[in-house]
C-alpha cells in the first residue's frame, strides 16, 4: 500500500509504502551534468529526482503520480484519507465549494469570454489549483481577470498575487485589468511603483520579488497565487524560493508551452498544480480566434564563410559564427530590404544590442518612408508603450528589438511581419515570438514569419530545429535560397 500524507508545514507531500522505489525512479531523469562533475564529486547521482529519498514531493505532482500508478495497474491500495492532503492537492472541493458565497456563475467583464476561456475559469474553480496551457494570443490575461474576479466574490477580505516576468508585462496586465472593468482593486509593484498592500490584487514582476531590498513577509498569507508565463519556473532557478514562501494551495499557472525537460515540467506542476486545460495555437487558428501564420525560410549561403576557429570549445565557435553574421553587410542589407519592401509593420528580433544597432542604422538608411525604432533594455517602459501604440495606429513602422524584451507578453494586433534575425533554436522562445503577431486585425490576412537560415555550422543546426518546431505547430513553410555576391 502507498500512503500519501502532508508534512506539518503543509509545503510538501510524503509518499511511503510498497512500490515507492519504482515510483521514484519513474519520476526521474538522467543527470546530464554527472559525467562532467563526477571527477570533482564522485557521489553525485546519475539521475535527478522529483521525489526525494524520504518520499517528499511537491503536492501538485500527486495527479501525475496517480495517473502513473493507474497506467501501471498498481495492485496495492492508494491511501489518501488524510483530509489536509486532499485539500492541498485539490483544494476547491474542501474549500471554495464549501463557502456560502461560492457560485460557478460568470462575472461579466467589459469583454465577453470565449467559450474555451469560460471552460478554463470553470475548470480552475472546480479544482482550486492547476496549470493552464493556452497559446499566445489566446487571451490569457482576460481569462486570469475573469478567474480572479470570480474568486474575489468568495472573500470579504481578499488578497491575490499575480507574478509576471518583467516590468513591461506588469504594466500591460494592470492596464488590461483596469480596461476589463474588474470588481477588485489592482495595483502594480515594480521598480517604478510603491507596494500598495491596500490593493486586492498586486501585480509584481520577478525582478522586484527577487530584489534583496524587497520585504516579502506579506506574500506568505495571500489567498490566491497566479503565475503568468509559468514556464519560467525551472527546477534550478531562484523563482522557486519565492513560490516556497507562499502558503495558499489556491494557485494557477498560465503558459503557452511547457519546457521539454521533464524535471522542469514536474517542478511547475508540483509547485503550481496539474495540467487542467490545453488549447494550442493550431486549434485557435482553426477556430479563427487568431491569425493564420506562414514561415518563409531564407537560406543564406556565404561564398566566403567565416574562417574556422582553432578550438574545440563550442561556445567560442558559436560566438565566432554569431560575430560573422552580425557583421555581415550582405545580411544586414537583406534584412533592411525586406523591411522596406513590405507594405505593413515589421518587427525584427535580435539577441544582441550590437546587432540591433547595426540593423537600426541599415533599416533607417533603406526604409526612407518608414519610422524605424530600436527597443533595448535601456528604453523606458513608457517609451515602449508609445511605440506599440504607434504601430497599432500606423502601417509604416519598423521595430528592431531585443528578443528577450519582445518575445514574451507584448501583443501587437497591427503586425504583419516578424523577422527572426538572431537565429536560435529554443522552442519556448520561438513559439512566444510567433505569438507576438497572432492577434487578429482588420488589415491582416496572415502573419508572415521570415526566418533567416544561415548555411553555416550552427546556423544549419538551429534552422533545422526551428523548422521542426514549425512543423509541430502546423505552420506552412516555404524555402528561398540566396547567395552572397
Coordinates of N, CA and C in Angstrom, one line a residue, residues 11-12 58 161 163 206 209-211 216-217 219-220 225 232-247 251 267 271:
X11 N 3.9 22.2 3.2 CA 4.6 22.6 2.0 C 4.9 21.4 1.1
X12 N 5.1 20.3 1.7 CA 5.5 19.1 1.0 C 4.5 17.9 1.3
X58 N 6.4 17.8 -4.2 CA 5.5 19.0 -4.2 C 4.1 18.5 -4.5
X161 N -1.8 37.6 -5.4 CA -0.6 38.0 -6.0 C -0.5 37.4 -7.4
X163 N 2.1 37.1 -10.4 CA 3.6 37.2 -10.8 C 3.7 37.2 -12.3
X206 N 9.0 39.6 -11.5 CA 10.0 38.8 -10.9 C 11.2 39.6 -10.3
X209 N 10.4 41.0 -6.9 CA 10.2 40.0 -5.9 C 11.6 39.3 -5.5
X210 N 12.5 39.4 -6.4 CA 13.8 38.8 -6.2 C 14.8 39.8 -5.6
X211 N 14.4 41.0 -5.5 CA 15.3 42.1 -5.0 C 15.6 41.9 -3.6
X216 N 9.1 40.6 1.7 CA 8.1 39.7 1.1 C 7.3 39.0 2.2
X217 N 7.3 39.5 3.4 CA 6.6 38.8 4.5 C 5.1 38.6 4.2
X219 N 3.6 38.0 1.4 CA 3.2 37.0 0.3 C 2.8 35.7 0.9
X220 N 3.3 35.4 2.1 CA 3.0 34.1 2.8 C 1.5 33.9 3.0
X225 N -2.7 32.7 -5.7 CA -1.5 33.0 -6.5 C -1.7 32.7 -7.9
X232 N 8.7 29.7 -16.9 CA 9.9 30.2 -16.3 C 10.3 29.6 -15.0
X233 N 9.4 28.9 -14.4 CA 9.6 28.3 -13.1 C 10.4 27.0 -13.2
X234 N 11.7 27.1 -13.6 CA 12.5 25.9 -13.8 C 13.0 25.3 -12.5
X235 N 13.4 24.1 -12.5 CA 13.8 23.4 -11.3 C 15.0 24.0 -10.6
X236 N 15.9 24.7 -11.3 CA 17.1 25.2 -10.7 C 17.2 26.7 -10.5
X237 N 16.1 27.4 -10.8 CA 16.2 28.9 -10.7 C 15.6 29.4 -9.4
X238 N 15.9 30.6 -9.1 CA 15.6 31.2 -7.8 C 14.1 31.5 -7.7
X239 N 13.4 31.4 -8.8 CA 11.9 31.7 -8.8 C 11.3 30.7 -7.7
X240 N 11.8 29.5 -7.6 CA 11.3 28.5 -6.7 C 11.2 29.0 -5.2
X241 N 12.2 29.8 -4.8 CA 12.3 30.3 -3.5 C 11.2 31.3 -3.1
X242 N 10.7 32.0 -4.1 CA 9.5 32.9 -3.9 C 8.3 32.0 -3.7
X243 N 8.1 31.0 -4.6 CA 6.9 30.2 -4.5 C 6.8 29.4 -3.2
X244 N 8.0 29.0 -2.7 CA 8.0 28.2 -1.4 C 7.5 29.1 -0.2
X245 N 7.6 30.4 -0.3 CA 7.2 31.2 0.8 C 5.7 31.4 0.9
X246 N 5.0 31.0 -0.2 CA 3.5 31.2 -0.2 C 2.8 30.0 0.3
X247 N 1.9 30.1 1.2 CA 1.2 29.0 1.9 C 0.0 28.5 1.1
X251 N -3.7 28.1 -6.4 CA -2.7 28.7 -7.2 C -2.8 28.2 -8.7
X267 N 8.4 20.1 -11.9 CA 8.6 21.2 -10.9 C 7.5 22.2 -11.0
X271 N 4.8 22.6 -8.1 CA 4.7 23.9 -7.3 C 3.3 24.5 -7.6

